[in-house]
């Protein structure tokens, strides 16, 4: 299991200079104009040199899950208050369970809490599943929006309702109630709707946990990150995307999923189109 950091964050970087803080009107106008994709430098997503091992995964002689090569999820960390999030699962959906990357993502959030400025950050989780990393970030003080597709499609009691129930059952641990929104990365209307809820500059931190195993949606995922992640300026660094990815045993020697995601980041960073208003 690895975590990739993209962009840069932290409270100091997030504040910016007086000129930037006083430019809200201009930022509002910029947001209303056609959004431009982030540049390659602004969107350095999941290249091998950026991967930071944080534990878990599998050794070459570890059999793991004999069918899928998956690592059993470790325990969720406690919040600083000593509380443990109570999370229900949903057996009817692939995203309705805790996968191994989620606890490791939560450990990273806890360890990097100050670096990420989570007590004041505005955080977005993509492909939230049951909502573990996003809700954990909310428990650290962040203002969080959790997103995923509705599974089963059109259901009134599906994956999104599971996230909402988990948010409600843990509300005592949150300074700010989390928001839950439907988001299919390939649906431009969904992306636009989430963008409308973001701060003018975009989200400070974007969380992606175990959403990297289907290369056919990598470009849509990276274009969504490009659209929603906070941009930098001359005196302020941009937002940060935190990506947790598990290398399964059968792909141990060559993690083609990471290579595919890096290629998708190049497309999104280079104006590959899609995912936002007026994209070219």
Tab-separated table of C-alpha atoms in Angstrom:
chain	number	residue	atom	x	y	z
A	1	UNK	CA	0.000	0.000	0.000
A	2	UNK	CA	1.396	3.371	-0.934
A	3	UNK	CA	0.370	6.971	-0.600
A	4	UNK	CA	1.205	9.590	-3.188
A	5	UNK	CA	1.227	13.291	-2.349
A	6	UNK	CA	0.548	15.732	-5.159
A	7	UNK	CA	0.830	19.484	-5.000
A	8	UNK	CA	1.612	21.022	-1.612
A	9	UNK	CA	-0.412	22.023	1.412
A	10	UNK	CA	-0.159	23.121	5.013
A	11	UNK	CA	-1.598	26.055	6.870
A	12	UNK	CA	1.194	28.478	6.032
A	13	UNK	CA	1.015	27.771	2.313
A	14	UNK	CA	-2.773	27.942	2.400
A	15	UNK	CA	-3.011	31.477	3.776
A	16	UNK	CA	-1.307	33.301	0.893
A	17	UNK	CA	-0.469	36.989	0.770
A	18	UNK	CA	-2.720	39.986	1.387
A	19	UNK	CA	-3.147	40.519	-2.337
A	20	UNK	CA	-4.413	36.979	-2.799
A	21	UNK	CA	-6.712	37.192	0.194
A	22	UNK	CA	-8.197	40.398	-1.211
A	23	UNK	CA	-8.820	38.965	-4.669
A	24	UNK	CA	-12.064	37.125	-3.972
A	25	UNK	CA	-13.999	39.070	-6.583
A	26	UNK	CA	-11.469	38.232	-9.268
A	27	UNK	CA	-11.446	34.590	-8.186
A	28	UNK	CA	-15.226	34.530	-8.442
A	29	UNK	CA	-15.010	35.837	-11.989
A	30	UNK	CA	-12.316	33.300	-12.820
A	31	UNK	CA	-14.484	30.472	-11.511
A	32	UNK	CA	-17.377	31.608	-13.664
A	33	UNK	CA	-15.197	31.524	-16.772
A	34	UNK	CA	-14.343	28.330	-18.555
A	35	UNK	CA	-12.075	26.311	-16.269
A	36	UNK	CA	-8.614	25.535	-17.594
A	37	UNK	CA	-6.909	22.260	-16.711
A	38	UNK	CA	-4.050	22.282	-14.261
A	39	UNK	CA	-0.588	22.200	-15.779
A	40	UNK	CA	1.653	19.154	-15.533
A	41	UNK	CA	3.543	20.818	-12.661
A	42	UNK	CA	0.315	21.551	-10.808
A	43	UNK	CA	-0.988	18.023	-11.254
A	44	UNK	CA	1.876	15.644	-10.451
A	45	UNK	CA	-0.350	12.716	-9.660
A	46	UNK	CA	0.974	9.317	-8.715
A	47	UNK	CA	4.277	9.025	-10.491
A	48	UNK	CA	6.448	6.283	-9.079
A	49	UNK	CA	9.018	8.649	-7.586
A	50	UNK	CA	6.289	10.298	-5.484
A	51	UNK	CA	5.082	7.089	-3.854
A	52	UNK	CA	5.732	6.888	-0.126
A	53	UNK	CA	5.389	3.425	1.411
A	54	UNK	CA	3.287	3.550	4.558
A	55	UNK	CA	3.047	-0.121	5.432
A	56	UNK	CA	0.728	-2.961	4.574
A	57	UNK	CA	0.929	-4.422	1.106
A	58	UNK	CA	2.357	-7.868	0.578
A	59	UNK	CA	5.785	-9.427	0.508
A	60	UNK	CA	6.647	-11.608	-2.463
A	61	UNK	CA	6.195	-14.747	-0.364
A	62	UNK	CA	2.942	-13.581	1.253
A	63	UNK	CA	-0.046	-15.435	-0.089
A	64	UNK	CA	-2.584	-12.892	1.168
A	65	UNK	CA	-6.016	-13.517	-0.277
A	66	UNK	CA	-5.634	-16.594	-2.455
A	67	UNK	CA	-8.243	-15.349	-4.912
A	68	UNK	CA	-7.580	-11.633	-5.273
A	69	UNK	CA	-4.141	-10.979	-3.799
A	70	UNK	CA	-5.663	-8.345	-1.510
A	71	UNK	CA	-4.357	-7.330	1.878
A	72	UNK	CA	-6.715	-7.659	4.828
A	73	UNK	CA	-7.528	-4.186	6.169
A	74	UNK	CA	-5.774	-3.199	9.363
A	75	UNK	CA	-7.511	-1.528	12.295
A	76	UNK	CA	-8.798	2.011	11.987
A	77	UNK	CA	-6.825	4.503	14.104
A	78	UNK	CA	-8.451	6.295	16.994
A	79	UNK	CA	-9.301	9.954	16.704
A	80	UNK	CA	-7.259	12.306	18.940
A	81	UNK	CA	-10.169	12.250	21.387
A	82	UNK	CA	-9.726	8.499	21.769
A	83	UNK	CA	-12.948	7.756	19.883
A	84	UNK	CA	-13.245	5.083	17.202
A	85	UNK	CA	-15.472	5.775	14.217
A	86	UNK	CA	-18.445	3.413	14.010
A	87	UNK	CA	-18.861	2.466	10.350
A	88	UNK	CA	-21.534	0.261	8.815
A	89	UNK	CA	-20.925	-1.684	5.614
A	90	UNK	CA	-23.053	-2.431	2.557
A	91	UNK	CA	-22.582	-5.883	1.058
A	92	UNK	CA	-24.461	-5.096	-2.144
A	93	UNK	CA	-21.763	-2.698	-3.412
A	94	UNK	CA	-18.052	-3.107	-4.080
A	95	UNK	CA	-17.427	0.170	-2.280
A	96	UNK	CA	-19.551	-0.823	0.695
A	97	UNK	CA	-16.730	-2.295	2.772
A	98	UNK	CA	-13.413	-1.165	4.233
A	99	UNK	CA	-10.529	-1.981	1.920
A	100	UNK	CA	-6.939	-2.127	3.143
A	101	UNK	CA	-6.023	1.331	1.845
A	102	UNK	CA	-8.589	3.144	3.999
A	103	UNK	CA	-7.044	2.552	7.455
A	104	UNK	CA	-3.617	3.471	6.077
A	105	UNK	CA	-5.034	6.653	4.600
A	106	UNK	CA	-6.518	7.494	8.000
A	107	UNK	CA	-3.164	6.877	9.697
A	108	UNK	CA	-1.570	9.257	7.197
A	109	UNK	CA	-4.169	11.920	7.932
A	110	UNK	CA	-3.498	11.576	11.647
A	111	UNK	CA	0.270	11.722	11.225
A	112	UNK	CA	0.128	14.648	8.771
A	113	UNK	CA	-2.649	16.527	10.515
A	114	UNK	CA	-0.599	19.686	11.078
A	115	UNK	CA	1.148	19.519	7.719
A	116	UNK	CA	-2.198	19.332	5.933
A	117	UNK	CA	-3.811	21.946	8.160
A	118	UNK	CA	-6.793	19.661	8.654
A	119	UNK	CA	-8.289	21.708	11.470
A	120	UNK	CA	-9.115	24.411	8.901
A	121	UNK	CA	-8.943	22.548	5.568
A	122	UNK	CA	-11.808	22.009	3.143
A	123	UNK	CA	-11.574	18.364	2.084
A	124	UNK	CA	-13.143	16.336	-0.714
A	125	UNK	CA	-13.209	12.537	-0.831
A	126	UNK	CA	-13.687	10.892	-4.222
A	127	UNK	CA	-15.061	7.355	-4.393
A	128	UNK	CA	-15.772	7.483	-0.669
A	129	UNK	CA	-17.336	4.024	-0.338
A	130	UNK	CA	-18.423	3.820	3.291
A	131	UNK	CA	-16.669	7.139	3.955
A	132	UNK	CA	-13.842	6.070	6.270
A	133	UNK	CA	-11.044	8.515	5.250
A	134	UNK	CA	-13.377	11.455	4.712
A	135	UNK	CA	-15.175	10.958	8.015
A	136	UNK	CA	-11.849	10.528	9.777
A	137	UNK	CA	-10.719	13.870	8.292
A	138	UNK	CA	-13.952	15.392	9.602
A	139	UNK	CA	-13.078	13.976	13.026
A	140	UNK	CA	-9.780	15.882	12.796
A	141	UNK	CA	-11.643	19.154	12.296
A	142	UNK	CA	-11.867	19.457	8.505
A	143	UNK	CA	-14.904	20.589	6.539
A	144	UNK	CA	-15.551	17.516	4.408
A	145	UNK	CA	-17.572	16.628	1.323
A	146	UNK	CA	-17.871	12.893	0.611
A	147	UNK	CA	-18.794	11.744	-2.884
A	148	UNK	CA	-19.504	8.504	-4.706
A	149	UNK	CA	-21.869	7.004	-7.242
A	150	UNK	CA	-25.259	5.777	-6.171
A	151	UNK	CA	-25.151	1.962	-6.038
A	152	UNK	CA	-27.466	0.291	-6.875
A	153	UNK	CA	-28.244	2.936	-9.501
A	154	UNK	CA	-31.456	4.799	-8.753
A	155	UNK	CA	-31.787	3.226	-5.314
A	156	UNK	CA	-33.232	5.141	-2.374
A	157	UNK	CA	-31.254	2.977	0.039
A	158	UNK	CA	-27.828	2.550	-1.504
A	159	UNK	CA	-24.216	3.565	-1.070
A	160	UNK	CA	-24.872	7.300	-0.649
A	161	UNK	CA	-27.407	6.597	2.094
A	162	UNK	CA	-24.817	4.386	3.798
A	163	UNK	CA	-22.344	7.279	3.837
A	164	UNK	CA	-25.031	9.567	5.238
A	165	UNK	CA	-25.872	7.050	7.984
A	166	UNK	CA	-22.208	6.711	8.905
A	167	UNK	CA	-21.877	10.498	9.016
A	168	UNK	CA	-24.967	10.774	11.216
A	169	UNK	CA	-23.948	8.010	13.628
A	170	UNK	CA	-20.566	9.687	14.187
A	171	UNK	CA	-21.777	13.304	14.235
A	172	UNK	CA	-20.672	13.814	17.839
A	173	UNK	CA	-17.048	13.618	16.637
A	174	UNK	CA	-17.351	16.350	13.991
A	175	UNK	CA	-16.936	20.088	14.407
A	176	UNK	CA	-18.562	20.526	10.993
A	177	UNK	CA	-21.253	18.150	9.661
A	178	UNK	CA	-19.976	16.415	6.501
A	179	UNK	CA	-21.769	16.856	3.186
A	180	UNK	CA	-22.606	13.843	0.979
A	181	UNK	CA	-23.024	14.292	-2.794
A	182	UNK	CA	-23.423	12.014	-5.778
A	183	UNK	CA	-20.448	12.139	-8.135
A	184	UNK	CA	-19.787	10.028	-11.197
A	185	UNK	CA	-16.435	11.266	-12.525
A	186	UNK	CA	-17.620	10.796	-16.104
A	187	UNK	CA	-20.736	12.910	-15.540
A	188	UNK	CA	-19.966	16.579	-16.208
A	189	UNK	CA	-23.143	17.738	-14.474
A	190	UNK	CA	-22.099	15.899	-11.304
A	191	UNK	CA	-18.625	17.462	-11.403
A	192	UNK	CA	-20.127	20.915	-11.958
A	193	UNK	CA	-22.488	20.441	-9.009
A	194	UNK	CA	-19.638	19.488	-6.666
A	195	UNK	CA	-17.536	22.405	-7.965
A	196	UNK	CA	-20.358	24.783	-7.032
A	197	UNK	CA	-20.102	23.658	-3.398
A	198	UNK	CA	-16.330	24.172	-3.237
A	199	UNK	CA	-14.592	27.304	-2.011
A	200	UNK	CA	-13.794	29.800	-4.753
A	201	UNK	CA	-10.248	28.479	-5.033
A	202	UNK	CA	-11.192	24.776	-4.923
A	203	UNK	CA	-10.714	22.072	-2.298
A	204	UNK	CA	-7.594	22.213	-0.138
A	205	UNK	CA	-7.225	18.431	0.069
A	206	UNK	CA	-8.629	15.676	-2.168
A	207	UNK	CA	-8.674	12.107	-0.802
A	208	UNK	CA	-8.653	9.071	-3.103
A	209	UNK	CA	-8.474	5.665	-1.427
A	210	UNK	CA	-8.468	2.388	-3.371
A	211	UNK	CA	-10.089	3.934	-6.446
A	212	UNK	CA	-7.163	3.305	-8.778
A	213	UNK	CA	-7.699	-0.246	-10.016
A	214	UNK	CA	-9.761	0.409	-13.165
A	215	UNK	CA	-7.602	2.077	-15.833
A	216	UNK	CA	-10.589	2.860	-18.046
A	217	UNK	CA	-11.703	5.539	-15.546
A	218	UNK	CA	-8.256	6.946	-14.681
A	219	UNK	CA	-8.512	9.867	-17.087
A	220	UNK	CA	-11.947	10.842	-15.751
A	221	UNK	CA	-10.604	10.588	-12.195
A	222	UNK	CA	-7.586	12.798	-12.896
A	223	UNK	CA	-9.683	15.336	-14.810
A	224	UNK	CA	-12.002	15.518	-11.803
A	225	UNK	CA	-9.019	16.147	-9.523
A	226	UNK	CA	-7.757	18.812	-11.924
A	227	UNK	CA	-11.123	20.557	-11.879
A	228	UNK	CA	-11.731	20.480	-8.128
A	229	UNK	CA	-8.306	20.777	-6.458
A	230	UNK	CA	-7.318	24.254	-5.291
A	231	UNK	CA	-4.972	26.059	-7.644
A	232	UNK	CA	-1.793	27.802	-6.612
A	233	UNK	CA	-0.729	31.310	-7.513
A	234	UNK	CA	2.495	33.263	-7.441
A	235	UNK	CA	2.563	33.511	-3.657
A	236	UNK	CA	0.570	30.458	-2.600
A	237	UNK	CA	0.998	26.774	-3.221
A	238	UNK	CA	-1.854	24.769	-4.639
A	239	UNK	CA	-3.958	22.119	-2.952
A	240	UNK	CA	-2.930	18.560	-2.259
A	241	UNK	CA	-4.295	15.214	-3.426
A	242	UNK	CA	-3.627	12.219	-1.202
A	243	UNK	CA	-3.910	8.906	-3.070
A	244	UNK	CA	-3.791	5.501	-1.365
A	245	UNK	CA	-3.173	2.564	-3.698
A	246	UNK	CA	-2.652	-1.124	-2.963
A	247	UNK	CA	-0.432	-3.167	-5.237
A	248	UNK	CA	-2.023	-6.597	-5.471
A	249	UNK	CA	0.257	-9.640	-5.478
A	250	UNK	CA	-0.484	-10.669	-9.044
A	251	UNK	CA	0.723	-7.249	-10.263
A	252	UNK	CA	3.599	-6.999	-7.809
A	253	UNK	CA	6.444	-6.919	-10.321
A	254	UNK	CA	4.864	-4.282	-12.541
A	255	UNK	CA	2.125	-2.079	-11.134
A	256	UNK	CA	0.539	-1.126	-14.442
A	257	UNK	CA	-2.319	0.580	-12.600
A	258	UNK	CA	0.064	3.199	-11.201
A	259	UNK	CA	1.594	3.645	-14.642
A	260	UNK	CA	-1.871	4.098	-16.120
A	261	UNK	CA	-2.796	6.664	-13.467
A	262	UNK	CA	0.413	8.600	-14.113
A	263	UNK	CA	-0.380	8.645	-17.834
A	264	UNK	CA	-3.917	9.835	-17.064
A	265	UNK	CA	-2.461	12.643	-14.943
A	266	UNK	CA	-0.414	13.733	-17.957
A	267	UNK	CA	-3.594	13.884	-20.047
A	268	UNK	CA	-5.525	15.800	-17.387
A	269	UNK	CA	-2.614	18.139	-16.732
A	270	UNK	CA	-2.088	18.765	-20.404
A	271	UNK	CA	-5.620	19.737	-21.350
A	272	UNK	CA	-6.982	16.337	-22.269
A	273	UNK	CA	-10.548	17.623	-22.050
A	274	UNK	CA	-13.699	16.595	-20.224
A	275	UNK	CA	-14.680	16.817	-16.581
A	276	UNK	CA	-15.485	20.508	-16.363
A	277	UNK	CA	-17.183	23.525	-17.884
A	278	UNK	CA	-15.804	24.495	-21.262
A	279	UNK	CA	-12.992	21.974	-21.226
A	280	UNK	CA	-10.887	21.637	-24.359
